[in-house]
PDB file of C-alpha atoms in Angstrom:
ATOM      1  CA  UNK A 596      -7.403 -73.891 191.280  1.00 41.00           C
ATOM      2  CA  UNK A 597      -7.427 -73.600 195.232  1.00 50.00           C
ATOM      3  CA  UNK A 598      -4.276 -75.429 196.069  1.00 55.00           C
ATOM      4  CA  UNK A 599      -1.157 -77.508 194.470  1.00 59.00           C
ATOM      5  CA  UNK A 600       0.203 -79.947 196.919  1.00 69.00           C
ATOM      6  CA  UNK A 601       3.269 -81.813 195.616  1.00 75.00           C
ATOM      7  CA  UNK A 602       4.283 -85.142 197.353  1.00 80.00           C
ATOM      8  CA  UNK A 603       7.974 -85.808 197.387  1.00 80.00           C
ATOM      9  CA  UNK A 604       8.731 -89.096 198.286  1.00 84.00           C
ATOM     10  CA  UNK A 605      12.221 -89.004 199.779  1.00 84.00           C
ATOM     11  CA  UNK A 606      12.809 -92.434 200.016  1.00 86.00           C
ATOM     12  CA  UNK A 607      13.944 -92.844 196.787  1.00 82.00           C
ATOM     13  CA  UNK A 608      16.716 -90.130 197.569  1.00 79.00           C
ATOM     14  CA  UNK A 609      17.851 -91.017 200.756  1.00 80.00           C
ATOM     15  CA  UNK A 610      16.551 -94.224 201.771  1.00 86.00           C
ATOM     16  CA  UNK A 611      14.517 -92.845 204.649  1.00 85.00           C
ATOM     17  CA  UNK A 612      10.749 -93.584 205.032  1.00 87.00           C
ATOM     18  CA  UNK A 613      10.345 -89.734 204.275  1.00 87.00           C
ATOM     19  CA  UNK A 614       7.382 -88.015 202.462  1.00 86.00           C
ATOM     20  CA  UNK A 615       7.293 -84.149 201.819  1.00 82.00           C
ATOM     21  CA  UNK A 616       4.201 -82.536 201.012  1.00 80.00           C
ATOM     22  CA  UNK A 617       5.196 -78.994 199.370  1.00 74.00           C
ATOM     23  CA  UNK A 618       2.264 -76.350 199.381  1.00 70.00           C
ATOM     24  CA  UNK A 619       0.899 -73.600 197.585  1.00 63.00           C
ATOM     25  CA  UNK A 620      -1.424 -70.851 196.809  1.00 56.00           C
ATOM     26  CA  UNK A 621      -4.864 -70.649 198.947  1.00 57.00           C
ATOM     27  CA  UNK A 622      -3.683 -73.717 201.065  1.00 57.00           C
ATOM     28  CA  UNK A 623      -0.586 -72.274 202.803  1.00 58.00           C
ATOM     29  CA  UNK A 624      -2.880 -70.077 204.277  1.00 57.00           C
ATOM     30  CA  UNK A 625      -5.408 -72.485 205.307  1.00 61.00           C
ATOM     31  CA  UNK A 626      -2.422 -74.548 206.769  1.00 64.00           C
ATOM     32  CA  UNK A 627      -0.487 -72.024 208.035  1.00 68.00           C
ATOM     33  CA  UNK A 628      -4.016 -71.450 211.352  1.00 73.00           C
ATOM     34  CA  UNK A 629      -4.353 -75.449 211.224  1.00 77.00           C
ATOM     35  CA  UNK A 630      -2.201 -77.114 214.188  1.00 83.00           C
ATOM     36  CA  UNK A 631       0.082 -80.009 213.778  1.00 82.00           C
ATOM     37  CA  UNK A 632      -2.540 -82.162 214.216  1.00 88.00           C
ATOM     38  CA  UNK A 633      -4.757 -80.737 211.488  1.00 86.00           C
ATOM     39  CA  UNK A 634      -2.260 -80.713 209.075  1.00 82.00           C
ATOM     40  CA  UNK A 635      -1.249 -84.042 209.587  1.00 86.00           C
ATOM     41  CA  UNK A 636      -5.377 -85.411 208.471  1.00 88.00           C
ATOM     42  CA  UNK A 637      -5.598 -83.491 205.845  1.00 83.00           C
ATOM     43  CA  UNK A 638      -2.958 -84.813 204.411  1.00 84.00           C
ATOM     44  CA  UNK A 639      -3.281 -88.424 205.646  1.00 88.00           C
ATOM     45  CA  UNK A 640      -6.955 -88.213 204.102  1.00 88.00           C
ATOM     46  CA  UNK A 641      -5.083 -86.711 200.674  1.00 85.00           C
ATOM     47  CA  UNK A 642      -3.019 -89.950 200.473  1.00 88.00           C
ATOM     48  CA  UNK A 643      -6.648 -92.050 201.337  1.00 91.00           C
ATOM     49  CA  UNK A 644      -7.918 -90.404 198.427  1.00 89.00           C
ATOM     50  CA  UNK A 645      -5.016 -90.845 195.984  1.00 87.00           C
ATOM     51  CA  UNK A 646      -4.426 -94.617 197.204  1.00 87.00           C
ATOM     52  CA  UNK A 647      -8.206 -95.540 197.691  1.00 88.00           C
ATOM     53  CA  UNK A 648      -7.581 -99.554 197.840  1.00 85.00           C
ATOM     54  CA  UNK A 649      -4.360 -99.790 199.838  1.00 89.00           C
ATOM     55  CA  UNK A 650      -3.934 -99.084 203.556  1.00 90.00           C
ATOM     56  CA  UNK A 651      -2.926 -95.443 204.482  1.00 88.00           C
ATOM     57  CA  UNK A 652      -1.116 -95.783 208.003  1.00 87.00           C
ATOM     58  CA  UNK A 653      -0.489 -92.223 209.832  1.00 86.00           C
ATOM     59  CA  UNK A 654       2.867 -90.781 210.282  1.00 89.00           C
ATOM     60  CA  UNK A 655       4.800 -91.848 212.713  1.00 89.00           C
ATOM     61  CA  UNK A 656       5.797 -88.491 212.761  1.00 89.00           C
ATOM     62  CA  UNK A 657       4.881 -84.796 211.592  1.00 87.00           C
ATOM     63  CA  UNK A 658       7.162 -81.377 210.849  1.00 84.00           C
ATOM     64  CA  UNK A 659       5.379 -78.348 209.361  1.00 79.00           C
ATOM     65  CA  UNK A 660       7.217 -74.972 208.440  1.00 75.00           C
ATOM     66  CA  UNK A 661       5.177 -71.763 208.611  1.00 70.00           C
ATOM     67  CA  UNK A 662       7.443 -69.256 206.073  1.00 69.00           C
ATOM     68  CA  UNK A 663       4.586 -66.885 207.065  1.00 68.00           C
ATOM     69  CA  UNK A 664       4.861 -66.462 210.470  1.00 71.00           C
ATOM     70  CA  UNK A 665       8.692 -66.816 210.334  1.00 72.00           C
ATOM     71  CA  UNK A 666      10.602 -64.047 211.868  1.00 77.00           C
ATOM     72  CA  UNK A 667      13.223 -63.903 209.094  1.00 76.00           C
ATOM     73  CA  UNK A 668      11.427 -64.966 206.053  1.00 71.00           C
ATOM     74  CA  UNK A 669       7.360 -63.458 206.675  1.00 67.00           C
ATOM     75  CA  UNK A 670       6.546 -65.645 203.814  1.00 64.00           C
ATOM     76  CA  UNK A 671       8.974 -64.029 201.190  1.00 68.00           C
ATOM     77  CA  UNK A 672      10.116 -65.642 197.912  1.00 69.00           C
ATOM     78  CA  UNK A 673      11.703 -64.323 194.786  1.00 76.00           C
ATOM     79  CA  UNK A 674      10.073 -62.756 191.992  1.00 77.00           C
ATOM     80  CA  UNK A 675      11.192 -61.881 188.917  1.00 80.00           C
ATOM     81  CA  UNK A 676      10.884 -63.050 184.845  1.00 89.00           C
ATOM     82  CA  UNK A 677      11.480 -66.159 183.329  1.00 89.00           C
ATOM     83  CA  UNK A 678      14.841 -64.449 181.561  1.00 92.00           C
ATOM     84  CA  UNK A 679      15.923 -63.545 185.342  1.00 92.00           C
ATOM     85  CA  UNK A 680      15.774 -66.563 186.440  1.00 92.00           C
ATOM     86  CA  UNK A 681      17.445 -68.593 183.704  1.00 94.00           C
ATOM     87  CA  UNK A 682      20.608 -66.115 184.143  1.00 94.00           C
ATOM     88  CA  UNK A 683      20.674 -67.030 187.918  1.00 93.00           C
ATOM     89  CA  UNK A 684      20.757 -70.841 186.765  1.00 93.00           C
ATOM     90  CA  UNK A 685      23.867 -69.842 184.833  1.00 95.00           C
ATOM     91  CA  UNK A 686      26.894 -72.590 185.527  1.00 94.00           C
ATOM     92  CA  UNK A 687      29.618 -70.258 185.930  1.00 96.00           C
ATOM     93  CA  UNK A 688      32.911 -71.341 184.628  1.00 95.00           C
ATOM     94  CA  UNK A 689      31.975 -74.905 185.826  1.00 93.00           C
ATOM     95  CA  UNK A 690      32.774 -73.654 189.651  1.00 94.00           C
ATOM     96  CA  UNK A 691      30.088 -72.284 190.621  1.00 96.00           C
ATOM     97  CA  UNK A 692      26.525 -73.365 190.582  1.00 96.00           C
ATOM     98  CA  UNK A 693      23.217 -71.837 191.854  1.00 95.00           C
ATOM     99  CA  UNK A 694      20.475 -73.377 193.209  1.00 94.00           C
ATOM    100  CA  UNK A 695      17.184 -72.156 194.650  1.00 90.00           C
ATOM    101  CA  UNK A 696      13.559 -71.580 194.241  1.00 89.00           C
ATOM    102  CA  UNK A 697      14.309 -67.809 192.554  1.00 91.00           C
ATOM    103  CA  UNK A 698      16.467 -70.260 189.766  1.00 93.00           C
ATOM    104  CA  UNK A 699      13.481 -72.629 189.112  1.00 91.00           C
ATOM    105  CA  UNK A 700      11.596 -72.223 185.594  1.00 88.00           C
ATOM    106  CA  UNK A 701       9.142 -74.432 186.228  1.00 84.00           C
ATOM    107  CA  UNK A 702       7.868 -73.939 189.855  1.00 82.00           C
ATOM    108  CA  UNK A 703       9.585 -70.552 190.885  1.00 82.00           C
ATOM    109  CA  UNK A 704       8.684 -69.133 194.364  1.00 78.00           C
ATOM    110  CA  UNK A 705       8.046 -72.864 195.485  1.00 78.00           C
ATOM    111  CA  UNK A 706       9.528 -75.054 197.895  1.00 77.00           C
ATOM    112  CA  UNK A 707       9.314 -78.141 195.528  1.00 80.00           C
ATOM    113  CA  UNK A 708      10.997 -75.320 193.352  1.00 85.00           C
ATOM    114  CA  UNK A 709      14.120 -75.384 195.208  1.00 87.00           C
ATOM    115  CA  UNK A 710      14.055 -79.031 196.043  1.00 87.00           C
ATOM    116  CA  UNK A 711      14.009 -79.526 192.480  1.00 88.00           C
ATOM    117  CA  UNK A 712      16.401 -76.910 191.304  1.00 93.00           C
ATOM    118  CA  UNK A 713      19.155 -78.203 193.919  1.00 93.00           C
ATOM    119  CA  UNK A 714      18.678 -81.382 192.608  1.00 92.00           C
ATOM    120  CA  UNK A 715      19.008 -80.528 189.399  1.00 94.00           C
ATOM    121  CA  UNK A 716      22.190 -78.863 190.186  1.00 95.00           C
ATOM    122  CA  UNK A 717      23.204 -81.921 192.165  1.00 95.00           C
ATOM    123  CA  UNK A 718      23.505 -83.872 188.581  1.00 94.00           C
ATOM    124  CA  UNK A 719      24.897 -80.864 187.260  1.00 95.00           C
ATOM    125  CA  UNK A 720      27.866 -80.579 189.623  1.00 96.00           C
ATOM    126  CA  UNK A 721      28.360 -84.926 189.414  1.00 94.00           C
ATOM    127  CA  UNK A 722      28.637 -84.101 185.855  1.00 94.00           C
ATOM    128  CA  UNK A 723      31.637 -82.238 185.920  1.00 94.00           C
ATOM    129  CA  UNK A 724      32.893 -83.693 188.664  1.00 93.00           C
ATOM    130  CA  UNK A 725      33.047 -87.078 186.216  1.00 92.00           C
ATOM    131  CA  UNK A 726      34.664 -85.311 182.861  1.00 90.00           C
ATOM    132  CA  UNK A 727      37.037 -83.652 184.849  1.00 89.00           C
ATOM    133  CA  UNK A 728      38.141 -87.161 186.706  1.00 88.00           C
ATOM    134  CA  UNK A 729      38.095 -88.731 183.232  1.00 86.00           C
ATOM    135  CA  UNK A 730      40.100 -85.840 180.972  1.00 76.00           C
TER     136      UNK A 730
END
């Protein structure tokens, strides 16, 4: 498999006409030497594929990260076993919560996995926040 390309639609978070396309594998390199303007028709002509009878317009607007070239990151994640990272997950005396791609079991070293991981702790912390309120 070349690529996965995840499409968050943010909208349903934060009430913003937001999509975020999170990348991986072969791709991010691929995207990482495409300009703005590149990256922006590929994925416009993804969405023309997926939604074939309904009008694609472009973006009004386009942001792109490039981990790779980044002078603090150079494309870094986390890496470690599936143990590892359910131990960084841990809720720790319902106080303190981590978040982060290096905490995600399903999409570890991913942007959608720490997207998905701080939402997950989102619930986690509104969760506590409630029995606490109603004890």
């Amino acid at each position: 498999n070349k690529t996965i390309c995840q499409i968050i639609n943010l909208n349903k978070i934060n009430g913003v006409p937001v999509l975020a396309a999170c990348i991986t594998n072969k791709l991010i390199v691929d995207v990482n030497e495409d300009s703005i303007e590149q990256i922006t028709a590929k994925l416009t002509f993804l969405l023309k594929s997926i939604y074939k009878n309904k009008e694609v317009p472009p973006p009004i607007m386009t942001v792109a990260t490039n981990w790779r070239n980044n002078t603090y990151a150079y494309g870094s994640h986390s890496f470690g076993k599936t143990e590892d990272r359910k131990i960084l997950s841990m809720i720790v005396k319902n106080k303190i919560f981590f978040a982060g791609e290096a905490t995600s079991l399903c999409f570890p070293s991913t942007t959608f996995g720490a997207f998905s991981s701080g939402h997950k702790v989102a619930h986690q912390v509104n969760e506590v926040i409630n029995k606490q309120s109603s004890s």
